[in-house]
Amino acid sequence: MMAIPYHLLEVCGSIIFAARGSDIHSFTSTFEHISTWEYPVKQREASCAPSPAAQESPAPEEPPAKRRKVQDGQESTSKGQVNGPKATQEKVVNERPFIQGLYVTTDGHHLVAITGSDKTIWVFEHDGAGNLKQLSQRTMPKRPCALALTADNRTILSADKFGDVYALPLIPSNSPSTSPLPPQNFNRSRSSLTPTPSPGPAAALKPQANELTVHTKRNLIALENQKKSLSRKSAEQQSQSSGATPSFEHALLLGHVSMLTAICVATLTTTTTTTSSSISLSNDGQQQPQQQPETRTPTTAKEYILTADRDEHIRVSRGMPQSHVIEGFCLGHDEFVSRLCVAPGGRERVLISGGGDDDLFVWDWPAGRLLCRAGLAGHVKDAMVLVPSGGDGDGGDGNGNGDGQGAGGKQVKVAVTKLLASRWTGCETVVFVACERVPAIFCYNLLDDNTLRHRETVGLPGNPLDVELLGAGRLLVAVDSVTSGEGSSAASSLMVLDQQQAGSEGEAGWRHTPVVPTNESAGGAADINLSTEELQKILYTTESLRKMTDSD
Amino acid sequence: MGGAKNKRQKREDYRAAMREEGVTELPRKKFYRQRAHANPFSDHQLVYPPSPDQMDWSSLYPDYVVEEAKDNEMAGLDATPERAPMTTKPKRLSKEVEVADIGCGFGGLLVGLAPTMPDTLILGLEIRVSVTEFVEDRIKALRAKHHEAKLYRNVGVLRANTMKFLPNFFRKGQLTKIFICFPDPHFKARKHKQRIVSTTLNSEYAYVMRPGGIVYTITDVPDLHEWMVQHFEAHPSFERISEGEQEADPCVEIMRTETEESKKVERHKGQKLVALFRRLEDPAW
Ligand SMILES: C[S@@+](CC[C@H](N)C(=O)[O-])C[C@H]1O[C@@H](n2cnc3c(N)ncnc32)[C@H](O)[C@@H]1O
């Protein structure tokens, strides 16, 4: 049995949400436990819950997909059971999908979560005091990788593994066909890219060509194969049609032919001093003397959708209902892009991106222009050779050289898992960066000239799985105390970091305070019947986005 | 297998000979054959620029390269001190590519179009390696053969997966014409995402096209024709072009007769279904 560390955090005013496995917990700012939402386990699956008996003899009628082959050597030793002389045996693994995304609406009234392996988006109502009420559960056609909410908090944008972005109303109306959300025009082909009406089942089941229309050998073969599989497909379609096309309101907004990794909504405010658009021609075509005052539209805010993919692209599309219009790209990454972050504090044109490259990138996204690249790999390298201090703050020596070749000469691979920007008092913009399997947080300053300057590296006792801001100079970090770092007490994996000013208490740095939420019952949902490797496979997914090359 | 090796050796020898300077003999297809389908979703070993600014077109269109010295001088005068590292400025051309043939196959359309628009740069994009090499050799031989008349200097071919990397090669609004001729039909519904025309991909075609530009499509498969019409018509950035205007466009005749697939369809007395779409102006935002 393996304890699961907290791996996703969201802060909503004074309420903290933290996901651990397939459960979402809420805490007060002093880490008093408020509530827990547990992933609903169906009766059948509940019987597979980790009890030794169930593991030893999976019910024979379980479909094979429900089992996972596990090497004997990796079996948890606590059971000490020997199940015949087979080299491998089947074991039922935990069926409950992990929470893989957690988002609060800006008004704090709702929480949205993704569970990965079952492709589901969950919406909860939040009473403002940490209590959640599940409102909906929607299974997407493909696995959602990241979500964003439109500025009005009314629409969820879901970016999926197949490269598509779908819009779903945060609150689904009762009958999808009768009451689409007014401003978004769901299901209207001219305003969104909702798939064109597919031919009815009858049309779909007739071969799409005949011998007279097919002239090449390979097309003929394709036609043959198609005919052969028609009867099989008709059965499949009957049973799958509901799964293939969701029955709830949704609209396809845009798509890449590549796995999407990040999505965010950015707003651009333009100050338009339009002289009265009605240059007012009177009926006879004569121009009226301009007596009425200029109609000033002081600011108009336009929304844009920024999407990043595994093939190094960052795309800028207009927001709804014109999301079919691509305004531009921010191109320059040589490896996958995994995180996007728009600068805070009125610098709405500035985008920071990170991924598998050695550098962080800063963009003027409306212009698609690269403003700066800031070295990250060198700092990562430095952090990897540090002995984690665990207690007293900044261990970074600040000598990161940005080229990924530290003293040891060994190349490090960077995979950015978190970008968090915040404007602190004193007009300072700080960007916090976490990288996969690197036990540190990298702090940068976004300067007025839009360059990023490394400010310090904060060592951690284990790998950060998520980082959120609790206030100026105060961070909440979910540390993987289970599969990385010093292991030790896996009771809690949350840690608060407080920035210390240089002064009476000593040097400037960050004070680490491990926190153990109250009422946190160990065991049960927090434990999982997975090996360390299996758990890591779920928690560390970013580096796997890198493309294989011959040199690897 | 000795036989197979022998055959491969022959093919390699042939192709090496074709690459020598001044060959005017046109390449023969049988030495360039390759599996019919390449999966557009896999990573392959593709080479593409990080962005259009970093694309070096000089080897494809050597006749259009702008004089080096002048360009360097300009760069020296450039006062901007901060230059993103690694942006070594590629050689500039006096023109940009304006016409793209997506999935150009063996290049019949390129060869047909080149003399009809001698002042326009035309590019074929093809995902299969050896098919791309065939077209390269074909262009080289044609340039050598028509040396005096300076023909075929305006066509080039690139290996690329257009479904993923179009914006790496072309800037916004760069293209005036895109040809999609006899694309792979991918009959199975499960494979429709592999089709080269879809509502989401059409947004990328719209992006690289200038308003007023035209997408040309042709196929012998009625359902694919319907699919393309449906998806372009449903896309707010495109409108279908009337039959009258379509038939008056000289490119349509070339598309009907010059591509390898169109010739195959001709031999089998098949039908050729044509549809053209105009890139509209984007609405106000
Ligand atoms: C049926 S052939 C047609 C060739 C040519 N247009 C003609 O009419 O003779 C389709 C071509 O598209 C190419 N192709 C398919 N997917 C592609 C992609 N994603 N990028 C570039 N080329 C692609 C195939 O390799 C094939 O050569």
PDB file of C-alpha atoms in Angstrom, chain B residues 75-261:
ATOM      1  CA  ALA B  75      21.759  43.479 -40.661  1.00  0.00           C
ATOM      2  CA  GLY B  76      24.811  45.399 -39.483  1.00  0.00           C
ATOM      3  CA  LEU B  77      22.910  48.641 -39.509  1.00  0.00           C
ATOM      4  CA  ASP B  78      20.139  47.106 -37.547  1.00  0.00           C
ATOM      5  CA  ALA B  79      20.342  48.890 -34.237  1.00  0.00           C
ATOM      6  CA  THR B  80      18.277  46.556 -32.111  1.00  0.00           C
ATOM      7  CA  PRO B  81      20.777  45.260 -29.597  1.00  0.00           C
ATOM      8  CA  GLU B  82      18.635  42.525 -28.167  1.00  0.00           C
ATOM      9  CA  ARG B  83      18.279  39.758 -30.612  1.00  0.00           C
ATOM     10  CA  ALA B  84      16.892  36.482 -29.524  1.00  0.00           C
ATOM     11  CA  PRO B  85      19.759  34.020 -29.566  1.00  0.00           C
ATOM     12  CA  MET B  86      19.880  31.415 -32.310  1.00  0.00           C
ATOM     13  CA  THR B  87      18.047  33.532 -34.849  1.00  0.00           C
ATOM     14  CA  THR B  88      20.621  33.322 -37.550  1.00  0.00           C
ATOM     15  CA  LYS B  89      18.890  35.169 -40.319  1.00  0.00           C
ATOM     16  CA  PRO B  90      18.287  32.859 -43.258  1.00  0.00           C
ATOM     17  CA  LYS B  91      18.910  34.118 -46.755  1.00  0.00           C
ATOM     18  CA  ARG B  92      16.072  36.194 -48.090  1.00  0.00           C
ATOM     19  CA  LEU B  93      14.167  35.688 -51.297  1.00  0.00           C
ATOM     20  CA  SER B  94      12.879  38.479 -53.470  1.00  0.00           C
ATOM     21  CA  LYS B  95       9.456  36.824 -53.327  1.00  0.00           C
ATOM     22  CA  GLU B  96       7.500  34.632 -51.023  1.00  0.00           C
ATOM     23  CA  VAL B  97       5.788  31.370 -51.801  1.00  0.00           C
ATOM     24  CA  GLU B  98       2.189  32.130 -52.672  1.00  0.00           C
ATOM     25  CA  VAL B  99       0.844  28.849 -53.976  1.00  0.00           C
ATOM     26  CA  ALA B 100       0.871  25.561 -52.086  1.00  0.00           C
ATOM     27  CA  ASP B 101      -0.024  22.077 -53.285  1.00  0.00           C
ATOM     28  CA  ILE B 102      -0.907  20.047 -50.228  1.00  0.00           C
ATOM     29  CA  GLY B 103      -0.082  16.362 -50.610  1.00  0.00           C
ATOM     30  CA  CYS B 104       1.488  17.011 -53.988  1.00  0.00           C
ATOM     31  CA  GLY B 105       2.343  13.352 -54.638  1.00  0.00           C
ATOM     32  CA  PHE B 106       4.547  12.982 -57.699  1.00  0.00           C
ATOM     33  CA  GLY B 107       4.291  16.646 -58.592  1.00  0.00           C
ATOM     34  CA  GLY B 108       2.218  16.688 -61.773  1.00  0.00           C
ATOM     35  CA  LEU B 109       0.270  19.754 -60.697  1.00  0.00           C
ATOM     36  CA  LEU B 110       3.438  21.704 -59.839  1.00  0.00           C
ATOM     37  CA  VAL B 111       4.902  20.968 -63.236  1.00  0.00           C
ATOM     38  CA  GLY B 112       1.635  21.894 -64.919  1.00  0.00           C
ATOM     39  CA  LEU B 113       1.250  25.168 -63.032  1.00  0.00           C
ATOM     40  CA  ALA B 114       4.847  26.418 -63.143  1.00  0.00           C
ATOM     41  CA  PRO B 115       4.929  27.773 -66.709  1.00  0.00           C
ATOM     42  CA  THR B 116       1.471  29.350 -66.372  1.00  0.00           C
ATOM     43  CA  MET B 117       2.514  31.595 -63.482  1.00  0.00           C
ATOM     44  CA  PRO B 118       6.245  32.125 -64.020  1.00  0.00           C
ATOM     45  CA  ASP B 119       6.489  35.010 -61.542  1.00  0.00           C
ATOM     46  CA  THR B 120       4.846  33.191 -58.669  1.00  0.00           C
ATOM     47  CA  LEU B 121       6.607  30.848 -56.283  1.00  0.00           C
ATOM     48  CA  ILE B 122       4.835  27.494 -56.025  1.00  0.00           C
ATOM     49  CA  LEU B 123       5.529  24.890 -53.350  1.00  0.00           C
ATOM     50  CA  GLY B 124       4.547  21.239 -53.156  1.00  0.00           C
ATOM     51  CA  LEU B 125       4.239  19.683 -49.708  1.00  0.00           C
ATOM     52  CA  GLU B 126       4.403  15.925 -49.350  1.00  0.00           C
ATOM     53  CA  ILE B 127       4.733  13.704 -46.314  1.00  0.00           C
ATOM     54  CA  ARG B 128       6.328  10.665 -47.976  1.00  0.00           C
ATOM     55  CA  VAL B 129      10.106  10.901 -48.171  1.00  0.00           C
ATOM     56  CA  SER B 130      10.881   9.120 -51.407  1.00  0.00           C
ATOM     57  CA  VAL B 131       7.925  10.669 -53.207  1.00  0.00           C
ATOM     58  CA  THR B 132       9.318  14.052 -52.176  1.00  0.00           C
ATOM     59  CA  GLU B 133      12.733  13.038 -53.502  1.00  0.00           C
ATOM     60  CA  PHE B 134      11.166  12.047 -56.791  1.00  0.00           C
ATOM     61  CA  VAL B 135       9.652  15.505 -57.148  1.00  0.00           C
ATOM     62  CA  GLU B 136      12.972  17.140 -56.207  1.00  0.00           C
ATOM     63  CA  ASP B 137      14.762  15.175 -58.912  1.00  0.00           C
ATOM     64  CA  ARG B 138      11.993  15.891 -61.361  1.00  0.00           C
ATOM     65  CA  ILE B 139      12.230  19.639 -60.789  1.00  0.00           C
ATOM     66  CA  LYS B 140      16.001  19.522 -61.059  1.00  0.00           C
ATOM     67  CA  ALA B 141      15.870  17.647 -64.339  1.00  0.00           C
ATOM     68  CA  LEU B 142      13.238  19.988 -65.753  1.00  0.00           C
ATOM     69  CA  ARG B 143      15.274  23.051 -64.789  1.00  0.00           C
ATOM     70  CA  ALA B 144      18.316  21.575 -66.510  1.00  0.00           C
ATOM     71  CA  LYS B 145      16.334  20.586 -69.564  1.00  0.00           C
ATOM     72  CA  HIS B 146      14.715  24.019 -69.920  1.00  0.00           C
ATOM     73  CA  HIS B 147      17.832  25.879 -68.957  1.00  0.00           C
ATOM     74  CA  GLU B 148      17.613  28.377 -71.802  1.00  0.00           C
ATOM     75  CA  ALA B 149      14.014  29.308 -71.184  1.00  0.00           C
ATOM     76  CA  LYS B 150      14.668  29.497 -67.423  1.00  0.00           C
ATOM     77  CA  LEU B 151      11.568  27.455 -66.749  1.00  0.00           C
ATOM     78  CA  TYR B 152      10.605  25.706 -63.510  1.00  0.00           C
ATOM     79  CA  ARG B 153      12.738  28.019 -61.378  1.00  0.00           C
ATOM     80  CA  ASN B 154       9.582  28.963 -59.500  1.00  0.00           C
ATOM     81  CA  VAL B 155       8.631  25.507 -58.194  1.00  0.00           C
ATOM     82  CA  GLY B 156       9.923  23.647 -55.184  1.00  0.00           C
ATOM     83  CA  VAL B 157       8.970  20.739 -53.002  1.00  0.00           C
ATOM     84  CA  LEU B 158       9.306  20.061 -49.291  1.00  0.00           C
ATOM     85  CA  ARG B 159       8.746  17.062 -47.123  1.00  0.00           C
ATOM     86  CA  ALA B 160       6.231  18.147 -44.505  1.00  0.00           C
ATOM     87  CA  ASN B 161       3.230  17.027 -42.550  1.00  0.00           C
ATOM     88  CA  THR B 162       0.858  19.821 -43.495  1.00  0.00           C
ATOM     89  CA  MET B 163      -1.696  18.747 -40.910  1.00  0.00           C
ATOM     90  CA  LYS B 164       0.670  19.767 -38.142  1.00  0.00           C
ATOM     91  CA  PHE B 165       3.205  22.243 -39.413  1.00  0.00           C
ATOM     92  CA  LEU B 166       1.655  24.605 -41.956  1.00  0.00           C
ATOM     93  CA  PRO B 167       2.128  27.632 -39.631  1.00  0.00           C
ATOM     94  CA  ASN B 168       5.828  26.775 -39.286  1.00  0.00           C
ATOM     95  CA  PHE B 169       6.324  27.437 -42.995  1.00  0.00           C
ATOM     96  CA  PHE B 170       3.834  30.181 -43.849  1.00  0.00           C
ATOM     97  CA  ARG B 171       3.019  33.489 -42.254  1.00  0.00           C
ATOM     98  CA  LYS B 172      -0.494  34.741 -41.746  1.00  0.00           C
ATOM     99  CA  GLY B 173      -2.087  35.644 -45.059  1.00  0.00           C
ATOM    100  CA  GLN B 174       0.878  34.553 -47.157  1.00  0.00           C
ATOM    101  CA  LEU B 175      -0.834  32.226 -49.636  1.00  0.00           C
ATOM    102  CA  THR B 176      -3.162  33.122 -52.474  1.00  0.00           C
ATOM    103  CA  LYS B 177      -3.890  29.579 -53.634  1.00  0.00           C
ATOM    104  CA  ILE B 178      -3.998  26.206 -51.929  1.00  0.00           C
ATOM    105  CA  PHE B 179      -4.528  23.028 -53.932  1.00  0.00           C
ATOM    106  CA  ILE B 180      -5.851  19.852 -52.367  1.00  0.00           C
ATOM    107  CA  CYS B 181      -5.923  17.303 -55.173  1.00  0.00           C
ATOM    108  CA  PHE B 182      -7.214  13.762 -54.787  1.00  0.00           C
ATOM    109  CA  PRO B 183      -6.513  13.581 -51.086  1.00  0.00           C
ATOM    110  CA  ASP B 184      -6.485  10.201 -49.380  1.00  0.00           C
ATOM    111  CA  PRO B 185     -10.128   9.350 -48.729  1.00  0.00           C
ATOM    112  CA  HIS B 186      -9.835   7.600 -45.332  1.00  0.00           C
ATOM    113  CA  PHE B 187     -13.184   5.899 -45.753  1.00  0.00           C
ATOM    114  CA  LYS B 188     -13.526   4.632 -42.225  1.00  0.00           C
ATOM    115  CA  ALA B 189     -15.354   6.978 -39.871  1.00  0.00           C
ATOM    116  CA  ARG B 190     -12.765   6.261 -37.244  1.00  0.00           C
ATOM    117  CA  LYS B 191     -10.121   7.712 -39.552  1.00  0.00           C
ATOM    118  CA  HIS B 192     -11.981  10.885 -40.471  1.00  0.00           C
ATOM    119  CA  LYS B 193      -9.738  12.860 -38.160  1.00  0.00           C
ATOM    120  CA  GLN B 194      -6.936  11.936 -40.571  1.00  0.00           C
ATOM    121  CA  ARG B 195      -8.656  13.667 -43.434  1.00  0.00           C
ATOM    122  CA  ILE B 196      -6.771  16.667 -44.721  1.00  0.00           C
ATOM    123  CA  VAL B 197      -9.974  18.709 -44.688  1.00  0.00           C
ATOM    124  CA  SER B 198     -11.859  19.262 -41.440  1.00  0.00           C
ATOM    125  CA  THR B 199     -13.531  22.185 -39.724  1.00  0.00           C
ATOM    126  CA  THR B 200     -10.611  22.659 -37.378  1.00  0.00           C
ATOM    127  CA  LEU B 201      -7.915  22.303 -40.049  1.00  0.00           C
ATOM    128  CA  ASN B 202      -9.794  24.719 -42.268  1.00  0.00           C
ATOM    129  CA  SER B 203      -9.028  27.404 -39.687  1.00  0.00           C
ATOM    130  CA  GLU B 204      -5.332  26.820 -40.371  1.00  0.00           C
ATOM    131  CA  TYR B 205      -5.830  27.050 -44.112  1.00  0.00           C
ATOM    132  CA  ALA B 206      -7.707  30.297 -43.507  1.00  0.00           C
ATOM    133  CA  TYR B 207      -4.834  31.551 -41.362  1.00  0.00           C
ATOM    134  CA  VAL B 208      -2.116  31.076 -43.989  1.00  0.00           C
ATOM    135  CA  MET B 209      -4.364  32.473 -46.744  1.00  0.00           C
ATOM    136  CA  ARG B 210      -4.941  36.021 -47.763  1.00  0.00           C
ATOM    137  CA  PRO B 211      -8.579  37.144 -47.970  1.00  0.00           C
ATOM    138  CA  GLY B 212      -9.674  36.609 -51.554  1.00  0.00           C
ATOM    139  CA  GLY B 213      -7.394  33.584 -51.900  1.00  0.00           C
ATOM    140  CA  ILE B 214      -8.777  30.344 -53.268  1.00  0.00           C
ATOM    141  CA  VAL B 215      -8.731  26.738 -52.069  1.00  0.00           C
ATOM    142  CA  TYR B 216      -8.983  24.265 -54.954  1.00  0.00           C
ATOM    143  CA  THR B 217     -10.252  20.762 -54.290  1.00  0.00           C
ATOM    144  CA  ILE B 218     -10.722  17.789 -56.591  1.00  0.00           C
ATOM    145  CA  THR B 219     -11.527  14.138 -55.907  1.00  0.00           C
ATOM    146  CA  ASP B 220     -13.053  11.105 -57.580  1.00  0.00           C
ATOM    147  CA  VAL B 221     -14.761   9.939 -54.377  1.00  0.00           C
ATOM    148  CA  PRO B 222     -18.272  11.449 -54.114  1.00  0.00           C
ATOM    149  CA  ASP B 223     -18.465  11.137 -50.350  1.00  0.00           C
ATOM    150  CA  LEU B 224     -15.135  12.854 -49.896  1.00  0.00           C
ATOM    151  CA  HIS B 225     -16.260  15.604 -52.263  1.00  0.00           C
ATOM    152  CA  GLU B 226     -19.386  16.077 -50.182  1.00  0.00           C
ATOM    153  CA  TRP B 227     -17.319  16.027 -47.017  1.00  0.00           C
ATOM    154  CA  MET B 228     -14.970  18.749 -48.286  1.00  0.00           C
ATOM    155  CA  VAL B 229     -17.838  20.914 -49.533  1.00  0.00           C
ATOM    156  CA  GLN B 230     -19.712  20.493 -46.281  1.00  0.00           C
ATOM    157  CA  HIS B 231     -16.714  21.355 -44.140  1.00  0.00           C
ATOM    158  CA  PHE B 232     -15.559  24.368 -46.130  1.00  0.00           C
ATOM    159  CA  GLU B 233     -19.076  25.719 -46.490  1.00  0.00           C
ATOM    160  CA  ALA B 234     -19.688  25.313 -42.769  1.00  0.00           C
ATOM    161  CA  HIS B 235     -16.541  27.263 -42.006  1.00  0.00           C
ATOM    162  CA  PRO B 236     -17.238  30.989 -41.618  1.00  0.00           C
ATOM    163  CA  SER B 237     -13.931  31.928 -43.273  1.00  0.00           C
ATOM    164  CA  PHE B 238     -14.820  30.350 -46.630  1.00  0.00           C
ATOM    165  CA  GLU B 239     -17.519  30.518 -49.256  1.00  0.00           C
ATOM    166  CA  ARG B 240     -17.984  28.237 -52.244  1.00  0.00           C
ATOM    167  CA  ILE B 241     -17.153  29.728 -55.623  1.00  0.00           C
ATOM    168  CA  SER B 242     -19.814  29.552 -58.334  1.00  0.00           C
ATOM    169  CA  GLU B 243     -19.496  27.049 -61.141  1.00  0.00           C
ATOM    170  CA  GLY B 244     -19.181  29.813 -63.680  1.00  0.00           C
ATOM    171  CA  GLU B 245     -16.219  31.359 -61.988  1.00  0.00           C
ATOM    172  CA  GLN B 246     -14.764  27.934 -61.331  1.00  0.00           C
ATOM    173  CA  GLU B 247     -14.823  26.911 -64.969  1.00  0.00           C
ATOM    174  CA  ALA B 248     -13.303  30.216 -66.033  1.00  0.00           C
ATOM    175  CA  ASP B 249     -10.271  29.630 -63.790  1.00  0.00           C
ATOM    176  CA  PRO B 250      -7.414  28.186 -65.843  1.00  0.00           C
ATOM    177  CA  CYS B 251      -5.986  26.402 -62.785  1.00  0.00           C
ATOM    178  CA  VAL B 252      -9.028  24.147 -62.720  1.00  0.00           C
ATOM    179  CA  GLU B 253      -8.215  22.622 -66.077  1.00  0.00           C
ATOM    180  CA  ILE B 254      -4.625  21.989 -65.018  1.00  0.00           C
ATOM    181  CA  MET B 255      -5.842  20.371 -61.811  1.00  0.00           C
ATOM    182  CA  ARG B 256      -8.207  18.163 -63.813  1.00  0.00           C
ATOM    183  CA  THR B 257      -5.577  16.919 -66.213  1.00  0.00           C
ATOM    184  CA  GLU B 258      -2.059  17.261 -64.873  1.00  0.00           C
ATOM    185  CA  THR B 259      -1.902  15.511 -61.513  1.00  0.00           C
ATOM    186  CA  GLU B 260      -0.910  11.853 -61.484  1.00  0.00           C
ATOM    187  CA  GLU B 261      -4.144  10.887 -59.810  1.00  0.00           C
TER     188      GLU B 261
END
